[in-house]
Amino acid sequence: MARSPKLAIEAPALPEAGADVREALANALAPHPMVDEMTRDAHALGAALARDAEAAAALMLAVDSLARALATLAPLEKIKSKAARQVAYERRHQLEMTVGALRLAGEDFDARLAALASDVGDNEIRGLIAECLRGGQLGLEPGAAERVAALLEPSTHSVTVRVALHALYELGAEQAHARWTEILRAGAPTVHVVQVLKAIESQPDQARWAPLVFPLTLASDTPIARAAHRLIQRQGSSFVGYVEWLTRSPGPRDLGAGIESVSKALYWAMLADPELKDVVGPPLLALRARAAEMKVSTAELDRALVKLGVTTDERSAGLVLGPEIASVGTEGGPPLLLPAELAPAWRGVAGPEPFDSGKSDYERACKLRSPPALLSVGAGEGLVLAESACTVHAVPDGFLLHASGDPKEADAERWKKLGVLAVGAAGLLLIDSAFEGGGELGARARIEAAAGRYTILAHRPGGLGTDFGAVQLVREAAR
């Protein structure tokens, strides 16, 4: 029977060290079924290393190599070989013991170990070293918390800052809060601000931080702005407070950026707090009124309000559809709108070259990246529509071809001009693009339209904000 492979990662060794260090290291590297045995052996190794600076330096190098080797491995549960998984488990335990012993051996090792954790990548080994620096299973000896907290000031390593903030909090919550406040106010390195914002996420009462956190959502420093955004999404009360702050605080430029943030964060905030939907409507309407007063675009906010089922008098007077005059559905391909005189030139799957050649008319329509879009048909152009169904309504000065979503979500700022469609005396033909325009098979509908040039305006769906997709044809002569 073939033997299961083992990992080629050796345990730390100090062959040049004295007998007392080698014996203490051997005891520390052995399995430990009890935490008190771990603590005893880690302290014994730390004491031996404190008496032998060369051995301590050599062990730091060995720990560095071991951590980097372990960081390249998959998580324990994903290592398929039982033998290899066992070796990886043992090496992690040995890393924990030697890291703990080095911390006991000298104050300088805290900073070196924190820098190592920052350098090995974002993985379980980074977490293991960080946990050891916070005390882990071995605990912190007297004075260690102060020592680790002092690492905050000179460091820009994310792990070091996070561990130092944790140690600072262990020394006293009010002391930590005072320092966090100083960091958030101004001038601190980005990594300090981001780690403080992450630390606040774990606090039960985040409202006390609102005056400091809310302005950071508008920071030009992207990591800081992202961390602040994440924080306002964590609790419904924080999100509502942020909306209320935007309503009374920033100028027009910041208000526009804040509205964009609110619109993007609303979905995640409601996931975190399902009851938010029942209380956030009025604050959002107040924010919208403030934006309108300051001549700031409300388009993003309007789409968020529609998703909540909240409307205003202004929005309810939006797009008004006339009677339905035609409807065509397909088996999955796009519908096609043609000036009726061009219908014989459209061959669908039948040509001009065979289907699957990539050069049939139907395949040309399907290849368009972002319909609705114009496509050449004979001597003119047709309009390839989005989705697989279209309902045509009469609207002032033309037609609306509705593909998806609620017309109440129509936003004047999202209508974009695609081009112009020239329509002859025969009017328009709406067909399933898979079929020939001049035939009788397939879904199709004739649309009576006055001859002339029609401006094509497209309203594409916008994700969370709006599902509304449609095309307007506006007759130029009627303008």
Short mmCIF file of C-alpha atoms in Angstrom, two decimals:
data_model
loop_
_atom_site.label_atom_id
_atom_site.label_comp_id
_atom_site.label_asym_id
_atom_site.label_seq_id
_atom_site.Cartn_x
_atom_site.Cartn_y
_atom_site.Cartn_z
CA MET A 1 0.00 0.00 0.00
CA ALA A 2 1.34 3.42 -0.96
CA ARG A 3 2.13 5.71 1.95
CA SER A 4 0.34 9.03 2.24
CA PRO A 5 2.61 11.98 1.45
CA LYS A 6 3.89 14.12 4.29
CA LEU A 7 4.66 17.80 4.22
CA ALA A 8 8.28 18.79 3.76
CA ILE A 9 8.06 21.48 6.45
CA GLU A 10 10.48 20.86 9.28
CA ALA A 11 9.96 21.83 12.90
CA PRO A 12 12.10 24.70 14.21
CA ALA A 13 15.54 23.56 15.38
CA LEU A 14 18.46 25.21 17.21
CA PRO A 15 21.39 22.79 16.82
CA GLU A 16 23.95 25.44 17.83
CA ALA A 17 22.18 26.44 21.03
CA GLY A 18 23.09 25.29 24.50
CA ALA A 19 21.62 22.17 26.06
CA ASP A 20 19.13 24.08 28.21
CA VAL A 21 17.66 25.87 25.19
CA ARG A 22 17.52 22.71 23.08
CA GLU A 23 15.76 20.82 25.90
CA ALA A 24 13.27 23.65 26.43
CA LEU A 25 12.61 23.82 22.68
CA ALA A 26 12.01 20.06 22.48
CA ASN A 27 9.47 20.27 25.32
CA ALA A 28 7.74 23.26 23.67
CA LEU A 29 7.48 21.48 20.31
CA ALA A 30 5.97 18.30 21.80
CA PRO A 31 2.18 17.77 21.75
CA HIS A 32 0.31 19.44 24.63
CA PRO A 33 -3.07 18.03 25.60
CA MET A 34 -3.54 20.64 28.33
CA VAL A 35 -3.33 24.43 28.15
CA ASP A 36 -1.47 24.67 31.45
CA GLU A 37 1.25 22.41 30.01
CA MET A 38 1.52 24.68 26.98
CA THR A 39 1.90 27.71 29.23
CA ARG A 40 4.53 26.01 31.38
CA ASP A 41 6.69 24.92 28.44
CA ALA A 42 6.34 28.23 26.56
CA HIS A 43 7.47 30.13 29.66
CA ALA A 44 10.38 27.74 30.18
CA LEU A 45 11.55 28.24 26.58
CA GLY A 46 11.08 32.00 26.86
CA ALA A 47 13.20 32.11 30.00
CA ALA A 48 15.96 30.05 28.34
CA LEU A 49 15.95 32.30 25.25
CA ALA A 50 16.10 35.43 27.43
CA ARG A 51 19.49 34.15 28.68
CA ASP A 52 20.76 33.38 25.16
CA ALA A 53 20.30 36.26 22.68
CA GLU A 54 21.91 34.36 19.80
CA ALA A 55 19.55 31.42 20.23
CA ALA A 56 16.58 33.79 20.41
CA ALA A 57 17.63 35.51 17.16
CA ALA A 58 18.11 32.11 15.49
CA LEU A 59 14.65 30.99 16.61
CA MET A 60 13.12 34.18 15.21
CA LEU A 61 14.58 33.30 11.81
CA ALA A 62 13.25 29.74 12.13
CA VAL A 63 9.79 31.05 13.08
CA ASP A 64 9.86 33.41 10.10
CA SER A 65 10.58 30.49 7.73
CA LEU A 66 7.96 28.26 9.35
CA ALA A 67 5.24 30.93 9.16
CA ARG A 68 5.93 31.66 5.51
CA ALA A 69 5.93 27.96 4.63
CA LEU A 70 2.63 27.35 6.44
CA ALA A 71 1.10 30.41 4.77
CA THR A 72 1.49 28.72 1.37
CA LEU A 73 -0.68 25.76 2.39
CA ALA A 74 -4.40 25.34 1.90
CA PRO A 75 -6.65 25.59 4.99
CA LEU A 76 -6.42 22.47 7.16
CA GLU A 77 -9.85 21.15 6.15
CA LYS A 78 -8.85 21.27 2.47
CA ILE A 79 -5.64 19.23 2.84
CA LYS A 80 -6.74 15.83 1.52
CA SER A 81 -3.92 13.67 2.83
CA LYS A 82 -4.51 12.72 6.47
CA ALA A 83 -0.77 12.45 7.11
CA ALA A 84 -0.06 15.85 5.55
CA ARG A 85 -2.95 17.40 7.46
CA GLN A 86 -1.55 16.03 10.72
CA VAL A 87 1.89 17.48 10.03
CA ALA A 88 0.36 20.88 9.17
CA TYR A 89 -1.61 20.79 12.44
CA GLU A 90 1.53 19.97 14.44
CA ARG A 91 3.53 22.75 12.77
CA ARG A 92 0.83 25.29 13.57
CA HIS A 93 0.91 24.28 17.21
CA GLN A 94 4.70 24.57 17.18
CA LEU A 95 4.44 28.02 15.57
CA GLU A 96 2.08 29.12 18.33
CA MET A 97 4.45 27.82 21.03
CA THR A 98 7.57 29.41 19.58
CA VAL A 99 5.85 32.75 18.92
CA GLY A 100 4.66 32.77 22.52
CA ALA A 101 8.15 31.92 23.79
CA LEU A 102 9.79 34.68 21.74
CA ARG A 103 7.35 37.23 23.14
CA LEU A 104 8.37 36.11 26.63
CA ALA A 105 12.05 36.24 25.70
CA GLY A 106 12.23 39.96 24.91
CA GLU A 107 10.15 43.06 24.23
CA ASP A 108 11.67 43.63 20.78
CA PHE A 109 10.04 40.48 19.39
CA ASP A 110 6.50 41.90 19.55
CA ALA A 111 7.20 44.36 16.74
CA ARG A 112 9.11 41.80 14.67
CA LEU A 113 6.33 39.22 14.99
CA ALA A 114 3.65 41.79 14.14
CA ALA A 115 5.60 42.79 11.01
CA LEU A 116 5.88 39.11 10.07
CA ALA A 117 2.12 38.67 10.41
CA SER A 118 1.54 41.63 8.10
CA ASP A 119 3.95 40.22 5.56
CA VAL A 120 2.72 36.61 5.24
CA GLY A 121 -0.52 37.50 3.47
CA ASP A 122 -4.17 37.49 4.49
CA ASN A 123 -4.61 33.92 5.66
CA GLU A 124 -4.96 31.70 8.72
CA ILE A 125 -1.30 32.04 9.67
CA ARG A 126 -1.60 35.81 9.87
CA GLY A 127 -4.58 35.30 12.15
CA LEU A 128 -2.70 32.78 14.30
CA ILE A 129 0.24 35.14 14.88
CA ALA A 130 -2.09 38.06 15.57
CA GLU A 131 -3.99 35.96 18.10
CA CYS A 132 -0.70 35.05 19.81
CA LEU A 133 0.17 38.74 20.05
CA ARG A 134 -3.18 39.35 21.73
CA GLY A 135 -2.34 36.62 24.25
CA GLY A 136 -3.99 33.58 22.66
CA GLN A 137 -4.08 30.44 24.78
CA LEU A 138 -0.92 31.42 26.64
CA GLY A 139 -2.27 34.76 27.90
CA LEU A 140 -0.39 38.02 28.37
CA GLU A 141 2.23 38.42 31.04
CA PRO A 142 2.26 41.61 33.18
CA GLY A 143 3.25 44.63 31.10
CA ALA A 144 2.67 42.90 27.76
CA ALA A 145 -0.56 44.74 26.96
CA GLU A 146 1.13 48.10 27.45
CA ARG A 147 4.02 46.98 25.28
CA VAL A 148 1.74 45.86 22.45
CA ALA A 149 -0.41 48.99 22.70
CA ALA A 150 2.73 51.09 22.31
CA LEU A 151 3.31 49.51 18.88
CA LEU A 152 0.41 51.59 17.52
CA GLU A 153 2.22 54.88 17.13
CA PRO A 154 5.18 54.00 14.87
CA SER A 155 3.49 51.25 12.85
CA THR A 156 1.66 51.25 9.54
CA HIS A 157 1.23 47.45 9.44
CA SER A 158 -2.48 46.58 9.52
CA VAL A 159 -1.99 43.57 11.81
CA THR A 160 0.19 45.54 14.22
CA VAL A 161 -2.33 48.36 14.38
CA ARG A 162 -5.24 45.97 14.92
CA VAL A 163 -3.42 44.10 17.72
CA ALA A 164 -2.30 47.36 19.34
CA LEU A 165 -5.85 48.72 19.32
CA HIS A 166 -7.06 45.49 20.92
CA ALA A 167 -4.41 45.73 23.64
CA LEU A 168 -5.32 49.37 24.21
CA TYR A 169 -8.95 48.38 24.74
CA GLU A 170 -7.90 45.66 27.19
CA LEU A 171 -6.10 48.30 29.25
CA GLY A 172 -9.28 50.35 29.53
CA ALA A 173 -12.32 51.03 27.35
CA GLU A 174 -12.41 54.76 28.00
CA GLN A 175 -8.70 55.13 27.32
CA ALA A 176 -9.18 53.25 24.05
CA HIS A 177 -12.21 55.36 23.07
CA ALA A 178 -10.27 58.56 23.68
CA ARG A 179 -7.42 57.38 21.44
CA TRP A 180 -9.84 56.16 18.74
CA THR A 181 -11.43 59.63 18.76
CA GLU A 182 -8.04 61.27 18.22
CA ILE A 183 -7.32 58.93 15.31
CA LEU A 184 -10.66 59.58 13.60
CA ARG A 185 -10.50 63.35 13.91
CA ALA A 186 -7.61 64.00 11.54
CA GLY A 187 -4.04 63.38 10.56
CA ALA A 188 -3.68 59.68 11.39
CA PRO A 189 -2.34 57.23 8.77
CA THR A 190 -5.00 55.54 6.66
CA VAL A 191 -4.37 52.12 8.17
CA HIS A 192 -5.02 53.52 11.69
CA VAL A 193 -8.35 55.07 10.67
CA VAL A 194 -9.49 51.94 8.82
CA GLN A 195 -8.63 49.65 11.75
CA VAL A 196 -10.43 51.93 14.22
CA LEU A 197 -13.54 51.85 12.00
CA LYS A 198 -13.33 48.04 11.94
CA ALA A 199 -12.98 48.01 15.73
CA ILE A 200 -16.09 50.19 16.09
CA GLU A 201 -18.05 47.59 14.06
CA SER A 202 -17.83 45.24 17.05
CA GLN A 203 -19.21 47.86 19.46
CA PRO A 204 -22.85 47.42 20.52
CA ASP A 205 -23.46 51.19 20.54
CA GLN A 206 -22.22 52.68 17.28
CA ALA A 207 -24.35 55.83 17.55
CA ARG A 208 -21.78 57.55 19.78
CA TRP A 209 -19.34 57.49 16.86
CA ALA A 210 -21.72 59.03 14.32
CA PRO A 211 -20.30 62.61 14.38
CA LEU A 212 -16.83 61.24 13.58
CA VAL A 213 -17.78 58.41 11.19
CA PHE A 214 -20.40 60.08 8.96
CA PRO A 215 -18.04 62.69 7.43
CA LEU A 216 -15.53 59.94 6.63
CA THR A 217 -17.96 58.41 4.11
CA LEU A 218 -17.13 61.43 1.92
CA ALA A 219 -13.35 61.13 2.38
CA SER A 220 -11.18 61.30 -0.73
CA ASP A 221 -9.12 58.44 0.73
CA THR A 222 -10.91 55.42 -0.79
CA PRO A 223 -10.04 52.80 1.92
CA ILE A 224 -11.31 55.16 4.63
CA ALA A 225 -14.52 55.96 2.74
CA ARG A 226 -15.19 52.25 2.14
CA ALA A 227 -14.65 51.36 5.81
CA ALA A 228 -16.99 54.18 6.88
CA HIS A 229 -19.64 53.03 4.38
CA ARG A 230 -19.42 49.49 5.70
CA LEU A 231 -19.97 50.78 9.21
CA ILE A 232 -23.16 52.74 8.44
CA GLN A 233 -24.62 49.59 6.87
CA ARG A 234 -24.15 47.46 9.99
CA GLN A 235 -27.06 48.81 12.05
CA GLY A 236 -30.37 50.25 10.94
CA SER A 237 -30.10 53.08 13.46
CA SER A 238 -26.71 54.05 12.03
CA PHE A 239 -28.11 54.16 8.50
CA VAL A 240 -31.09 56.31 9.47
CA GLY A 241 -28.77 58.58 11.44
CA TYR A 242 -26.56 58.94 8.38
CA VAL A 243 -29.53 59.91 6.19
CA GLU A 244 -30.60 62.51 8.76
CA TRP A 245 -27.03 63.87 8.97
CA LEU A 246 -26.91 64.25 5.18
CA THR A 247 -30.21 66.12 5.27
CA ARG A 248 -28.89 68.85 7.57
CA SER A 249 -25.12 68.98 7.11
CA PRO A 250 -23.18 68.93 3.80
CA GLY A 251 -23.09 71.44 0.96
CA PRO A 252 -24.29 70.60 -2.58
CA ARG A 253 -21.15 68.75 -3.70
CA ASP A 254 -20.96 66.52 -0.63
CA LEU A 255 -24.73 66.08 -0.60
CA GLY A 256 -24.61 64.58 -4.10
CA ALA A 257 -21.86 62.15 -3.09
CA GLY A 258 -23.77 61.29 0.08
CA ILE A 259 -26.97 60.53 -1.84
CA GLU A 260 -25.03 58.18 -4.09
CA SER A 261 -23.66 56.46 -0.98
CA VAL A 262 -27.13 56.11 0.54
CA SER A 263 -28.54 54.60 -2.64
CA LYS A 264 -25.75 52.02 -2.83
CA ALA A 265 -25.79 51.19 0.88
CA LEU A 266 -29.58 50.84 1.28
CA TYR A 267 -29.74 47.25 0.00
CA TRP A 268 -27.00 46.03 2.38
CA ALA A 269 -28.39 48.01 5.30
CA MET A 270 -31.80 46.36 4.85
CA LEU A 271 -30.12 42.94 4.75
CA ALA A 272 -28.45 43.71 8.08
CA ASP A 273 -31.68 45.07 9.58
CA PRO A 274 -34.92 43.88 7.86
CA GLU A 275 -36.99 46.29 9.99
CA LEU A 276 -35.18 49.25 8.41
CA LYS A 277 -37.60 49.23 5.46
CA ASP A 278 -40.45 50.25 7.77
CA VAL A 279 -38.72 53.35 9.17
CA VAL A 280 -36.33 54.69 6.53
CA GLY A 281 -38.92 56.09 4.08
CA PRO A 282 -39.62 59.45 5.81
CA PRO A 283 -35.90 60.28 6.35
CA LEU A 284 -35.21 59.49 2.70
CA LEU A 285 -38.05 61.74 1.57
CA ALA A 286 -36.68 64.55 3.74
CA LEU A 287 -33.25 64.00 2.17
CA ARG A 288 -34.82 64.16 -1.29
CA ALA A 289 -36.53 67.45 -0.46
CA ARG A 290 -33.22 68.89 0.74
CA ALA A 291 -31.50 67.79 -2.49
CA ALA A 292 -34.22 69.30 -4.67
CA GLU A 293 -33.97 72.56 -2.73
CA MET A 294 -30.19 72.67 -3.34
CA LYS A 295 -30.53 71.73 -7.04
CA VAL A 296 -28.79 68.37 -6.49
CA SER A 297 -29.79 65.41 -8.68
CA THR A 298 -32.22 63.03 -6.97
CA ALA A 299 -32.06 60.34 -9.65
CA GLU A 300 -30.17 57.78 -7.53
CA LEU A 301 -32.39 58.45 -4.53
CA ASP A 302 -35.57 58.20 -6.59
CA ARG A 303 -34.65 54.70 -7.73
CA ALA A 304 -34.02 53.68 -4.13
CA LEU A 305 -37.41 55.11 -3.10
CA VAL A 306 -39.16 53.13 -5.83
CA LYS A 307 -37.60 49.93 -4.52
CA LEU A 308 -39.01 50.75 -1.10
CA GLY A 309 -42.45 51.43 -2.58
CA VAL A 310 -42.18 55.09 -1.53
CA THR A 311 -43.40 57.66 -4.07
CA THR A 312 -43.68 61.44 -4.18
CA ASP A 313 -46.18 63.60 -6.00
CA GLU A 314 -43.45 64.53 -8.46
CA ARG A 315 -42.64 60.90 -9.25
CA SER A 316 -46.26 59.80 -9.57
CA ALA A 317 -46.61 62.34 -12.35
CA GLY A 318 -43.79 60.70 -14.30
CA LEU A 319 -44.07 58.56 -17.43
CA VAL A 320 -47.69 58.06 -18.45
CA LEU A 321 -48.41 55.23 -20.88
CA GLY A 322 -51.10 55.44 -23.49
CA PRO A 323 -53.11 52.43 -24.69
CA GLU A 324 -51.32 49.23 -25.66
CA ILE A 325 -51.30 48.95 -29.45
CA ALA A 326 -49.07 45.91 -30.09
CA SER A 327 -47.20 43.13 -28.31
CA VAL A 328 -44.65 40.56 -29.51
CA GLY A 329 -42.88 37.78 -27.59
CA THR A 330 -40.11 35.47 -28.79
CA GLU A 331 -38.66 32.10 -27.81
CA GLY A 332 -35.63 33.82 -26.31
CA GLY A 333 -34.14 35.92 -29.10
CA PRO A 334 -34.55 39.69 -29.38
CA PRO A 335 -37.58 41.37 -30.96
CA LEU A 336 -36.88 43.60 -33.97
CA LEU A 337 -38.59 46.85 -34.94
CA LEU A 338 -38.42 47.65 -38.68
CA PRO A 339 -39.67 50.34 -41.00
CA ALA A 340 -42.21 48.14 -42.78
CA GLU A 341 -40.75 48.79 -46.24
CA LEU A 342 -37.49 47.09 -45.11
CA ALA A 343 -39.23 43.91 -43.97
CA PRO A 344 -38.40 41.83 -47.09
CA ALA A 345 -34.68 42.48 -46.54
CA TRP A 346 -34.70 40.76 -43.12
CA ARG A 347 -34.01 37.00 -43.47
CA GLY A 348 -33.90 35.93 -39.79
CA VAL A 349 -32.25 32.50 -39.38
CA ALA A 350 -32.71 31.82 -43.13
CA GLY A 351 -30.01 34.11 -44.48
CA PRO A 352 -28.28 35.79 -46.08
CA GLU A 353 -25.94 32.93 -45.06
CA PRO A 354 -26.93 29.70 -43.27
CA PHE A 355 -27.69 29.69 -39.57
CA ASP A 356 -24.65 28.77 -37.41
CA SER A 357 -22.35 30.46 -39.91
CA GLY A 358 -22.44 33.53 -37.67
CA LYS A 359 -23.65 35.59 -40.65
CA SER A 360 -27.38 35.08 -40.66
CA ASP A 361 -29.47 38.16 -39.85
CA TYR A 362 -30.70 36.55 -36.62
CA GLU A 363 -27.14 35.86 -35.45
CA ARG A 364 -26.16 39.45 -36.22
CA ALA A 365 -28.98 40.63 -33.97
CA CYS A 366 -28.03 38.24 -31.15
CA LYS A 367 -24.38 39.33 -31.23
CA LEU A 368 -25.14 42.93 -30.34
CA ARG A 369 -23.53 43.58 -26.97
CA SER A 370 -25.91 46.07 -25.41
CA PRO A 371 -29.34 46.23 -27.03
CA PRO A 372 -31.42 48.18 -27.78
CA ALA A 373 -29.26 49.11 -30.78
CA LEU A 374 -29.58 49.95 -34.46
CA LEU A 375 -28.62 47.33 -37.05
CA SER A 376 -28.36 47.64 -40.83
CA VAL A 377 -31.27 46.08 -42.74
CA GLY A 378 -31.23 46.33 -46.52
CA ALA A 379 -30.94 49.97 -47.53
CA GLY A 380 -31.79 51.25 -44.04
CA GLU A 381 -31.75 50.33 -40.36
CA GLY A 382 -33.89 48.42 -37.90
CA LEU A 383 -33.92 48.54 -34.10
CA VAL A 384 -32.95 45.40 -32.18
CA LEU A 385 -34.67 45.46 -28.79
CA ALA A 386 -33.60 44.10 -25.41
CA GLU A 387 -35.18 41.14 -23.55
CA SER A 388 -37.45 38.65 -25.36
CA ALA A 389 -40.77 40.50 -25.35
CA CYS A 390 -42.01 43.98 -26.13
CA THR A 391 -45.26 45.81 -25.52
CA VAL A 392 -45.92 48.96 -27.59
CA HIS A 393 -47.85 51.91 -26.15
CA ALA A 394 -48.86 55.19 -27.68
CA VAL A 395 -47.25 58.19 -26.00
CA PRO A 396 -47.29 61.88 -26.97
CA ASP A 397 -45.42 62.41 -30.24
CA GLY A 398 -44.64 58.73 -30.79
CA PHE A 399 -44.39 55.31 -29.19
CA LEU A 400 -42.96 53.60 -26.13
CA LEU A 401 -41.67 50.04 -26.49
CA HIS A 402 -41.70 48.56 -22.99
CA ALA A 403 -39.38 45.58 -22.33
CA SER A 404 -39.10 45.22 -18.53
CA GLY A 405 -39.70 46.79 -15.12
CA ASP A 406 -42.18 49.30 -13.78
CA PRO A 407 -42.75 52.50 -15.81
CA LYS A 408 -42.93 54.38 -12.49
CA GLU A 409 -39.15 53.80 -12.29
CA ALA A 410 -38.57 55.88 -15.42
CA ASP A 411 -35.97 58.55 -14.76
CA ALA A 412 -35.59 61.52 -17.08
CA GLU A 413 -31.83 61.48 -16.63
CA ARG A 414 -31.47 57.87 -17.80
CA TRP A 415 -32.97 58.35 -21.27
CA LYS A 416 -30.06 58.25 -23.75
CA LYS A 417 -30.27 58.99 -27.47
CA LEU A 418 -29.37 56.01 -29.69
CA GLY A 419 -29.94 57.57 -33.09
CA VAL A 420 -32.72 58.18 -35.56
CA LEU A 421 -35.08 55.74 -37.29
CA ALA A 422 -36.46 56.75 -40.70
CA VAL A 423 -40.03 55.50 -41.11
CA GLY A 424 -41.83 55.42 -44.45
CA ALA A 425 -45.50 55.55 -45.37
CA ALA A 426 -45.96 51.81 -44.63
CA GLY A 427 -45.38 52.39 -40.91
CA LEU A 428 -43.56 49.95 -38.58
CA LEU A 429 -43.32 46.19 -38.18
CA LEU A 430 -42.44 44.50 -34.88
CA ILE A 431 -41.29 40.87 -35.29
CA ASP A 432 -39.47 37.98 -33.66
CA SER A 433 -36.00 38.49 -35.18
CA ALA A 434 -35.59 34.75 -35.79
CA PHE A 435 -38.16 34.91 -38.61
CA GLU A 436 -38.16 36.50 -42.06
CA GLY A 437 -39.62 39.99 -42.16
CA GLY A 438 -41.41 39.40 -45.44
CA GLY A 439 -42.95 36.06 -44.39
CA GLU A 440 -45.95 35.14 -42.31
CA LEU A 441 -44.39 32.87 -39.69
CA GLY A 442 -43.39 33.98 -36.20
CA ALA A 443 -44.79 36.58 -33.83
CA ARG A 444 -45.32 39.93 -35.55
CA ALA A 445 -47.43 43.07 -35.31
CA ARG A 446 -48.07 46.00 -37.67
CA ILE A 447 -47.89 49.48 -36.12
CA GLU A 448 -49.45 52.45 -37.86
CA ALA A 449 -46.98 55.32 -37.70
CA ALA A 450 -46.77 58.64 -39.50
CA ALA A 451 -43.89 58.81 -41.96
CA GLY A 452 -40.88 60.77 -40.79
CA ARG A 453 -37.74 60.69 -38.69
CA TYR A 454 -38.04 59.35 -35.14
CA THR A 455 -35.46 60.04 -32.43
CA ILE A 456 -34.67 56.85 -30.52
CA LEU A 457 -34.30 57.21 -26.73
CA ALA A 458 -33.28 54.18 -24.64
CA HIS A 459 -33.84 53.67 -20.89
CA ARG A 460 -31.71 50.70 -19.79
CA PRO A 461 -32.17 48.83 -16.48
CA GLY A 462 -29.82 50.03 -13.75
CA GLY A 463 -29.49 47.09 -11.35
CA LEU A 464 -30.69 47.66 -7.78
CA GLY A 465 -31.97 51.15 -8.58
CA THR A 466 -34.34 50.32 -11.49
CA ASP A 467 -35.40 47.34 -13.57
CA PHE A 468 -37.18 49.54 -16.11
CA GLY A 469 -36.08 48.94 -19.70
CA ALA A 470 -37.78 50.65 -22.65
CA VAL A 471 -37.36 52.61 -25.88
CA GLN A 472 -39.16 55.78 -26.92
CA LEU A 473 -39.63 56.82 -30.53
CA VAL A 474 -40.24 60.57 -30.72
CA ARG A 475 -41.27 61.96 -34.10
CA GLU A 476 -38.98 64.88 -34.89
CA ALA A 477 -41.58 66.79 -36.90
CA ALA A 478 -43.89 66.77 -33.89
CA ARG A 479 -41.40 68.50 -31.60
#
